[in-house]
CSV table of C-alpha atoms in Angstrom, one decimal:
chain,number,residue,atom,x,y,z
A,671,MET,CA,53.9,22.9,-46.5
A,672,LYS,CA,53.8,25.6,-44.0
A,673,THR,CA,51.3,27.3,-42.0
A,674,LEU,CA,50.8,30.8,-43.2
A,675,LEU,CA,50.8,33.2,-40.8
A,676,LYS,CA,51.8,36.3,-42.5
A,677,TYR,CA,52.2,36.9,-46.2
A,678,LEU,CA,53.9,40.2,-46.9
A,679,GLY,CA,52.8,42.1,-43.7
A,680,MET,CA,48.7,40.6,-44.1
A,681,ALA,CA,47.1,39.0,-41.6
A,682,ALA,CA,47.2,35.2,-41.5
A,683,ILE,CA,44.3,33.8,-43.9
A,684,GLY,CA,43.8,30.7,-42.3
A,685,GLY,CA,45.7,28.4,-44.7
A,686,ALA,CA,48.9,26.9,-45.3
A,687,ILE,CA,51.3,28.3,-47.9
A,688,LEU,CA,54.5,27.1,-49.6
A,689,SER,CA,58.3,27.4,-48.7
A,690,GLY,CA,61.1,25.2,-48.8
A,691,CYS,CA,59.8,21.6,-49.7
A,692,GLY,CA,56.6,21.8,-47.2
A,693,GLY,CA,52.8,21.3,-46.9
A,694,GLY,CA,49.5,22.6,-46.0
A,695,SER,CA,46.3,22.3,-43.9
A,696,SER,CA,42.8,22.4,-45.4
A,697,ALA,CA,41.0,22.5,-48.8
A,698,GLY,CA,43.0,25.7,-49.8
A,699,ASP,CA,46.0,24.8,-48.3
A,700,ALA,CA,49.1,24.0,-49.7
A,701,PRO,CA,51.9,21.7,-49.0
A,702,GLY,CA,54.1,24.7,-48.5
A,703,ALA,CA,57.0,27.2,-47.8
A,704,SER,CA,57.3,30.8,-46.7
A,705,LEU,CA,56.0,32.3,-49.9
A,706,ALA,CA,57.5,35.0,-51.9
A,707,PRO,CA,55.8,36.2,-55.3
A,708,PRO,CA,58.1,35.0,-58.3
A,709,GLY,CA,60.7,37.3,-59.0
A,710,VAL,CA,60.8,38.6,-55.2
A,711,SER,CA,63.3,37.3,-53.1
A,712,ALA,CA,62.1,35.3,-49.9
A,713,ALA,CA,63.6,35.4,-46.6
A,714,PRO,CA,66.6,33.2,-45.6
A,715,ASP,CA,44.5,5.8,-63.9
A,716,THR,CA,45.1,2.8,-62.0
A,717,ARG,CA,46.2,3.2,-65.5
A,718,ALA,CA,49.2,4.0,-63.7
A,719,GLY,CA,51.0,0.6,-63.1
A,720,ALA,CA,54.3,1.1,-62.0
A,721,ILE,CA,55.7,4.2,-61.2
A,722,ALA,CA,59.5,5.3,-61.6
A,723,GLY,CA,61.4,4.2,-58.7
A,724,SER,CA,65.1,5.3,-57.7
A,725,GLY,CA,68.0,5.8,-60.1
A,726,ALA,CA,68.2,6.7,-63.8
A,727,ASP,CA,66.1,3.9,-64.9
A,728,ALA,CA,62.6,5.2,-64.3
A,729,GLY,CA,59.7,3.2,-64.5
A,730,SER,CA,61.8,0.2,-63.9
A,731,SER,CA,59.0,-1.6,-61.7
A,732,ALA,CA,56.7,-4.2,-63.3
A,733,LEU,CA,53.2,-2.7,-64.4
A,734,LEU,CA,50.2,-4.6,-63.3
A,735,ALA,CA,48.5,-6.7,-66.4
A,736,ALA,CA,47.2,-4.4,-68.6
A,737,CYS,CA,43.5,-4.7,-69.6
A,738,ASN,CA,41.4,-2.8,-72.1
A,739,ALA,CA,38.8,-1.0,-70.3
A,740,VAL,CA,35.7,1.2,-72.0
A,741,THR,CA,34.1,4.0,-70.4
A,742,TRP,CA,30.7,2.8,-68.8
A,743,ARG,CA,27.6,4.6,-70.6
A,744,ALA,CA,24.3,4.3,-68.9
A,745,GLY,CA,21.9,1.9,-70.7
A,746,VAL,CA,24.7,-0.5,-72.2
A,747,ASN,CA,24.4,-4.3,-71.7
A,748,TYR,CA,27.8,-5.3,-71.3
A,749,ALA,CA,29.0,-8.7,-72.2
A,750,LEU,CA,30.6,-10.9,-69.4
A,751,GLY,CA,34.2,-9.9,-68.6
A,752,THR,CA,33.9,-6.8,-69.7
A,753,VAL,CA,35.9,-4.2,-67.8
A,754,VAL,CA,34.5,-0.2,-67.6
A,755,LEU,CA,36.0,2.9,-66.0
A,756,TYR,CA,33.0,4.5,-64.2
A,757,THR,CA,33.9,8.0,-64.2
A,758,PRO,CA,31.7,9.5,-61.2
A,759,ASN,CA,34.2,7.8,-59.1
A,760,GLY,CA,37.0,6.9,-61.2
A,761,LEU,CA,37.0,3.3,-60.6
A,762,TYR,CA,36.9,0.4,-62.7
A,763,TYR,CA,34.5,-2.4,-62.6
A,764,LYS,CA,34.3,-5.7,-64.3
A,765,VAL,CA,31.1,-7.7,-65.3
A,766,VAL,CA,31.2,-10.9,-63.0
A,767,GLN,CA,27.3,-12.1,-64.0
A,768,VAL,CA,25.1,-11.6,-66.6
A,769,ALA,CA,21.6,-12.5,-67.6
A,770,GLY,CA,19.7,-12.4,-70.6
A,771,ASN,CA,20.9,-9.1,-71.7
A,772,GLY,CA,24.3,-9.1,-70.5
A,773,SER,CA,24.7,-6.6,-67.4
A,774,ASP,CA,21.2,-5.7,-68.0
A,775,GLY,CA,22.0,-1.9,-68.2
A,776,THR,CA,23.0,-1.6,-64.7
A,777,THR,CA,25.3,0.9,-62.8
A,778,PRO,CA,28.5,-0.6,-61.5
A,779,THR,CA,28.0,0.9,-58.1
A,780,ILE,CA,24.5,-0.4,-57.4
A,781,SER,CA,24.5,-4.0,-58.6
A,782,THR,CA,27.1,-6.0,-56.7
A,783,TRP,CA,25.8,-9.1,-58.8
A,784,TYR,CA,26.4,-8.1,-62.1
A,785,TRP,CA,29.7,-6.1,-61.1
A,786,ALA,CA,32.6,-6.1,-59.0
A,787,GLN,CA,35.1,-3.8,-58.5
A,788,THR,CA,38.8,-4.6,-60.2
A,789,THR,CA,42.1,-2.9,-61.5
A,790,CYS,CA,43.2,-2.0,-64.6
A,791,ALA,CA,46.8,-0.8,-65.8
A,792,GLN,CA,47.0,0.5,-69.5
A,793,PRO,CA,50.0,-0.4,-71.2
A,794,GLY,CA,53.1,2.1,-71.2
A,795,ALA,CA,51.4,4.2,-68.3
A,796,GLN,CA,54.6,5.3,-66.4
A,797,LYS,CA,54.1,9.2,-65.5
A,798,ILE,CA,53.3,10.0,-61.9
A,799,VAL,CA,49.9,11.0,-61.0
A,800,GLY,CA,50.0,11.8,-57.5
A,801,GLY,CA,47.9,13.4,-54.8
A,802,TYR,CA,48.3,14.4,-50.9
A,803,TYR,CA,46.3,12.7,-48.7
A,804,PRO,CA,46.4,14.8,-45.5
A,805,ASN,CA,45.7,12.9,-42.0
A,806,TRP,CA,43.6,15.7,-40.4
A,807,THR,CA,40.4,15.4,-42.5
A,808,PRO,CA,37.8,13.6,-40.2
A,809,SER,CA,36.0,11.6,-42.6
A,810,PRO,CA,38.2,11.1,-45.6
A,811,ILE,CA,38.0,8.5,-48.6
A,812,ARG,CA,39.8,5.2,-47.8
A,813,ILE,CA,42.9,5.2,-49.6
A,814,ARG,CA,42.0,1.8,-51.6
A,815,ASP,CA,38.9,3.9,-53.2
A,816,VAL,CA,40.9,6.9,-54.1
A,817,ASN,CA,40.1,7.8,-57.8
A,818,ALA,CA,42.0,5.1,-59.8
A,819,ARG,CA,43.9,7.5,-62.0
A,820,TYR,CA,46.0,8.5,-58.9
A,821,ASN,CA,49.2,5.8,-59.1
A,822,LEU,CA,50.8,7.7,-56.2
A,823,ILE,CA,49.5,8.7,-53.0
A,824,TYR,CA,51.2,10.8,-50.5
A,825,LEU,CA,50.5,10.3,-46.7
A,826,PHE,CA,50.8,13.8,-45.3
A,827,HIS,CA,52.2,14.0,-42.7
A,828,ALA,CA,54.6,12.7,-40.3
A,829,VAL,CA,56.0,15.3,-37.5
A,830,PRO,CA,58.9,15.9,-35.7
A,831,VAL,CA,58.6,14.7,-32.0
A,832,GLY,CA,58.8,18.0,-29.7
A,833,GLY,CA,57.9,20.2,-32.4
A,834,SER,CA,59.6,22.1,-35.0
A,835,PRO,CA,62.7,21.8,-35.4
A,836,GLY,CA,62.6,18.0,-33.6
A,837,THR,CA,64.1,17.5,-30.3
A,838,THR,CA,65.4,13.9,-30.9
A,839,GLY,CA,65.3,13.5,-34.7
A,840,ALA,CA,62.2,11.2,-34.5
A,841,VAL,CA,59.2,11.7,-36.3
A,842,THR,CA,55.6,10.4,-35.7
A,843,PHE,CA,52.3,9.6,-37.9
A,844,SER,CA,49.0,9.8,-36.9
A,845,ALA,CA,45.9,8.2,-38.7
A,846,PRO,CA,43.4,10.0,-40.7
A,847,GLY,CA,39.9,10.5,-39.4
A,848,ASN,CA,37.6,7.5,-39.5
A,849,GLY,CA,34.2,8.9,-40.4
A,850,ARG,CA,34.5,6.4,-43.5
A,851,GLY,CA,36.7,3.7,-42.1
A,852,ALA,CA,39.9,5.2,-43.2
A,853,ALA,CA,42.0,4.7,-40.0
A,854,THR,CA,40.5,1.4,-39.3
A,855,ASN,CA,41.3,0.0,-42.5
A,856,LEU,CA,44.6,2.4,-43.1
A,857,LYS,CA,47.4,-0.7,-43.0
A,858,ALA,CA,45.3,-3.0,-45.1
A,859,ASP,CA,44.2,-0.4,-47.8
A,860,ILE,CA,47.7,0.6,-47.9
A,861,GLN,CA,48.8,-2.8,-48.7
A,862,TYR,CA,46.1,-3.4,-51.1
A,863,ALA,CA,46.8,0.0,-52.9
A,864,ARG,CA,50.5,-1.1,-53.2
A,865,SER,CA,50.1,-5.0,-54.3
A,866,THR,CA,46.8,-5.0,-56.0
A,867,GLN,CA,46.1,-1.5,-57.5
A,868,GLY,CA,49.7,-1.2,-58.4
A,869,ARG,CA,50.0,2.3,-56.5
A,870,LYS,CA,52.8,3.7,-54.8
A,871,ILE,CA,52.7,5.1,-51.3
A,872,ILE,CA,54.8,7.9,-49.9
A,873,LEU,CA,55.3,9.3,-46.3
A,874,SER,CA,55.5,13.1,-46.7
A,875,VAL,CA,57.6,14.2,-43.5
A,876,GLY,CA,57.1,17.6,-42.0
A,877,GLY,CA,55.1,20.6,-43.5
A,878,ALA,CA,52.5,22.9,-42.2
A,879,GLY,CA,55.0,24.6,-39.9
A,880,ASN,CA,56.9,21.4,-39.0
A,881,GLY,CA,60.4,22.1,-40.2
A,882,MET,CA,63.1,20.1,-39.2
A,883,SER,CA,66.7,20.3,-38.6
A,884,PHE,CA,69.9,17.6,-38.4
A,885,PRO,CA,72.6,19.2,-36.9
A,886,ASN,CA,74.4,16.0,-36.2
A,887,ARG,CA,74.6,12.4,-37.2
A,888,SER,CA,72.8,11.2,-34.0
A,889,LYS,CA,69.7,13.2,-34.8
A,890,SER,CA,69.9,11.7,-38.5
A,891,GLN,CA,70.6,8.1,-37.3
A,892,THR,CA,67.3,8.7,-34.8
A,893,PHE,CA,65.1,10.1,-37.9
A,894,VAL,CA,66.1,6.8,-39.8
A,895,ASN,CA,65.0,4.7,-36.9
A,896,SER,CA,61.7,6.3,-36.6
A,897,ILE,CA,61.0,5.9,-40.3
A,898,ALA,CA,61.8,2.5,-40.1
A,899,SER,CA,59.3,2.3,-37.3
A,900,ILE,CA,56.3,3.7,-38.9
A,901,TYR,CA,57.4,1.5,-42.1
A,902,THR,CA,56.8,-1.4,-40.2
A,903,GLN,CA,53.8,-0.3,-38.4
A,904,LEU,CA,52.3,0.4,-42.0
A,905,GLY,CA,53.2,-2.7,-43.4
A,906,GLY,CA,55.5,-1.0,-45.7
A,907,PHE,CA,55.6,1.9,-48.0
A,908,ASP,CA,57.3,3.1,-51.1
A,909,GLY,CA,59.3,6.4,-50.5
A,910,MET,CA,59.6,9.6,-48.4
A,911,ASP,CA,58.8,13.1,-49.4
A,912,TRP,CA,60.9,16.1,-47.9
A,913,ASN,CA,58.9,18.6,-46.5
A,914,THR,CA,61.0,19.2,-43.4
A,915,PHE,CA,62.6,22.9,-44.2
A,916,GLU,CA,60.4,25.9,-44.1
A,917,ALA,CA,60.5,29.9,-43.7
A,918,ASP,CA,63.8,30.7,-42.6
A,919,GLN,CA,64.9,27.0,-41.4
A,920,ARG,CA,67.7,25.8,-44.3
A,921,PRO,CA,67.9,22.6,-45.1
A,922,ASP,CA,70.8,20.4,-43.5
A,923,THR,CA,71.7,18.9,-46.9
A,924,ALA,CA,74.8,16.7,-46.4
A,925,GLU,CA,72.8,15.1,-43.6
A,926,MET,CA,69.5,14.9,-45.4
A,927,ILE,CA,71.6,13.4,-48.5
A,928,TRP,CA,72.6,10.8,-45.7
A,929,ILE,CA,69.5,10.1,-44.5
A,930,SER,CA,68.1,9.3,-48.0
A,931,LEU,CA,70.8,7.2,-49.0
A,932,GLU,CA,70.6,5.2,-45.8
A,933,LEU,CA,66.7,4.7,-46.3
A,934,LYS,CA,67.4,3.9,-50.0
A,935,LYS,CA,70.0,1.1,-48.9
A,936,ARG,CA,67.7,-0.3,-46.4
A,937,TYR,CA,64.7,-0.5,-48.8
A,938,PRO,CA,65.5,-1.2,-52.4
A,939,GLY,CA,63.6,1.1,-54.8
A,940,PHE,CA,62.9,3.5,-52.2
A,941,ILE,CA,61.8,6.7,-53.7
A,942,ILE,CA,63.0,9.9,-52.2
A,943,SER,CA,60.9,13.3,-53.7
A,944,ALA,CA,60.5,16.8,-52.2
A,945,PRO,CA,58.0,19.6,-53.4
A,946,PRO,CA,60.2,22.8,-53.4
A,947,ALA,CA,58.8,26.3,-53.8
A,948,PRO,CA,59.2,27.0,-57.5
A,949,TRP,CA,61.3,30.3,-57.5
A,950,ASN,CA,63.2,29.8,-54.3
A,951,ALA,CA,67.1,29.1,-54.9
A,952,VAL,CA,68.0,27.7,-51.5
A,953,ASP,CA,65.2,24.9,-52.7
A,954,LYS,CA,66.8,25.0,-56.2
A,955,GLU,CA,70.3,24.3,-54.6
A,956,PHE,CA,69.1,21.6,-52.1
A,957,CYS,CA,67.2,19.6,-54.7
A,958,ARG,CA,70.1,20.0,-57.2
A,959,ALA,CA,72.6,18.6,-54.6
A,960,MET,CA,70.4,16.0,-53.9
A,961,VAL,CA,69.6,14.6,-57.0
A,962,ALA,CA,73.7,14.8,-58.1
A,963,ALA,CA,74.2,12.6,-54.9
A,964,GLY,CA,71.5,10.0,-55.9
A,965,ALA,CA,69.6,11.0,-53.1
A,966,MET,CA,66.7,12.2,-54.6
A,967,ASP,CA,64.5,10.9,-57.3
A,968,TYR,CA,62.3,13.8,-58.5
A,969,ALA,CA,61.5,17.5,-57.0
A,970,ALA,CA,57.9,18.7,-57.6
A,971,PRO,CA,57.5,22.2,-57.5
A,972,GLN,CA,53.9,23.6,-56.2
A,973,TYR,CA,52.5,25.9,-58.6
A,974,TYR,CA,49.6,27.1,-56.3
A,975,ASP,CA,48.7,29.4,-53.2
A,976,GLY,CA,50.9,32.2,-54.0
A,977,PRO,CA,50.5,35.2,-56.6
A,978,GLY,CA,50.9,34.1,-60.0
A,979,LEU,CA,51.7,30.4,-59.3
A,980,ASN,CA,48.4,29.7,-60.7
A,981,ASP,CA,49.4,31.3,-64.2
A,982,PRO,CA,49.9,28.4,-66.9
A,983,ALA,CA,52.4,30.8,-68.7
A,984,TYR,CA,54.4,31.4,-65.3
A,985,VAL,CA,54.4,27.3,-64.6
A,986,ALA,CA,55.3,26.8,-68.4
A,987,ASP,CA,58.7,29.0,-67.8
A,988,ASN,CA,59.4,28.1,-64.7
A,989,VAL,CA,59.2,24.4,-65.2
A,990,ARG,CA,61.8,25.0,-67.9
A,991,GLN,CA,64.5,26.4,-65.0
A,992,TRP,CA,63.7,23.1,-63.2
A,993,VAL,CA,64.1,20.9,-65.9
A,994,ALA,CA,67.2,22.9,-67.0
A,995,LEU,CA,68.5,22.2,-63.6
A,996,LEU,CA,67.4,18.5,-63.0
A,997,GLY,CA,66.6,17.2,-66.2
A,998,ALA,CA,62.9,16.5,-67.2
A,999,ASN,CA,62.7,12.9,-65.7
A,1000,ARG,CA,63.5,14.6,-62.2
A,1001,VAL,CA,60.6,17.0,-62.5
A,1002,VAL,CA,57.0,16.6,-61.3
A,1003,VAL,CA,54.3,19.5,-61.7
A,1004,GLY,CA,52.7,20.4,-58.6
A,1005,PHE,CA,48.7,21.5,-59.2
A,1006,GLY,CA,46.1,22.8,-56.9
A,1007,ILE,CA,42.6,23.2,-58.3
A,1008,GLY,CA,40.3,24.8,-56.1
A,1009,ASN,CA,38.1,27.9,-55.6
A,1010,ALA,CA,40.4,29.7,-53.0
A,1011,SER,CA,42.6,32.8,-54.3
A,1012,ASN,CA,45.8,31.5,-56.2
A,1013,TYR,CA,44.6,28.4,-56.8
A,1014,MET,CA,44.1,27.2,-60.5
A,1015,SER,CA,40.6,26.4,-62.4
A,1016,ARG,CA,40.3,23.1,-64.2
A,1017,GLU,CA,41.0,25.0,-67.5
A,1018,GLN,CA,44.1,26.6,-66.2
A,1019,ALA,CA,45.6,23.3,-64.9
A,1020,ILE,CA,44.7,21.9,-68.2
A,1021,SER,CA,46.5,24.4,-70.1
A,1022,ALA,CA,49.4,24.5,-67.9
A,1023,TRP,CA,49.9,20.9,-68.3
A,1024,ASN,CA,49.2,20.8,-72.0
A,1025,GLN,CA,52.4,23.6,-72.5
A,1026,VAL,CA,54.8,21.6,-69.8
A,1027,ARG,CA,54.1,18.5,-71.9
A,1028,ALA,CA,54.9,20.2,-75.1
A,1029,ASN,CA,57.8,21.7,-73.9
A,1030,HIS,CA,59.0,18.7,-72.5
A,1031,PRO,CA,57.6,15.2,-73.3
A,1032,ASP,CA,59.7,13.5,-70.8
A,1033,ILE,CA,58.5,15.2,-67.8
A,1034,ARG,CA,58.2,12.8,-64.9
A,1035,GLY,CA,54.3,13.7,-64.4
A,1036,GLY,CA,52.4,15.9,-61.7
A,1037,PHE,CA,50.5,16.0,-58.4
A,1038,ASN,CA,47.7,17.4,-57.2
A,1039,TRP,CA,47.1,19.0,-53.4
A,1040,GLN,CA,44.9,17.9,-52.2
A,1041,ILE,CA,42.9,14.4,-52.8
A,1042,HIS,CA,40.3,15.4,-50.5
A,1043,THR,CA,39.5,18.6,-52.0
A,1044,ASP,CA,39.5,16.8,-55.6
A,1045,GLU,CA,36.9,14.2,-54.4
A,1046,GLU,CA,34.9,17.0,-53.0
A,1047,GLN,CA,34.7,19.2,-56.4
A,1048,GLY,CA,34.0,15.9,-58.5
A,1049,TRP,CA,37.2,14.7,-59.5
A,1050,PRO,CA,38.6,17.6,-61.7
A,1051,PHE,CA,42.2,16.9,-61.5
A,1052,ALA,CA,41.7,12.8,-61.8
A,1053,ASN,CA,39.2,13.0,-64.4
A,1054,SER,CA,40.5,15.9,-66.6
A,1055,VAL,CA,44.3,16.4,-65.9
A,1056,ALA,CA,45.5,13.1,-65.0
A,1057,PRO,CA,44.3,11.6,-68.5
A,1058,LEU,CA,46.3,14.2,-70.3
A,1059,ILE,CA,49.3,12.8,-67.9
A,1060,ASN,CA,48.7,9.5,-68.6
A,1061,PRO,CA,46.5,9.4,-71.8
């Protein structure tokens, strides 16, 4: 995800934009690459339960115990043990105490005597519903409180020591802002999300101008060691997202394959992903080679923050190319819903997903840039698109 300094001769517009497998920097900022428009060459619910991990057996992880949740409605008196989905925040709650009228018409977020927050996995919900969680937000929602329909969260982002393209190969990760306790509780919330909520947590590396190069095995080994160090510091996570090549910096594919396979050997089930620029030939070849080597589980092209990328017809047509290249179960669709230029409306995102799903029933899922913006807008992705991804 790259910081946009210039787009086709235009002045910087204060956001980040796509190029290579990359990322962004604010509400309208995308995980991204140096952008060329389609057709123009660029310069060189926790309904989710388990999410497919590595290898061809997508969805092999165990689901959380399934439950039968109902959508909460005002004024209804629910019986003891009832689980409800409270749509204003996307979280699940269970009736743990009752009076003469059951839950007595109470609101789950107000009465902690009648209600307790819980988790709920719907049977067969295997598709990815991901979201990027940038660490530059001053007062982000805590990870454990992210809308329950997100079953995969990308921690954005680890950055190279010494700046791009990295001096030693090592990367560092900084905690997000602590306005609502996200930093203080980061490690505990990551592990709660993984073990109790059944979500996957993936560390996104690079993006927002932080490309990386791997010219030799020594630098690659240092990178692996630094990922292992962050893994230990955070108590573990479930995979890594390659956002490390941007603009004119081409990927060192052979070394990135070696790195990915080393991490997969070290951590069984470790997921490797990347969010490529949809039209970019270099990105396509990188992702094809990574998948062919067994070093990447899926690619997630980003359909936002560039001219025409928010057009549902373009999304449907371009996804066909990625499916032909990698197979439907290796493709995740990247969405960005927002008021910024070249971002989708809720209706456009719904239309795009419906077309993609109709064409490719086995598509791996979708992700949203970014979780913080989704929350600010009232969860349009989580509450409108995610239920279509995992009905």
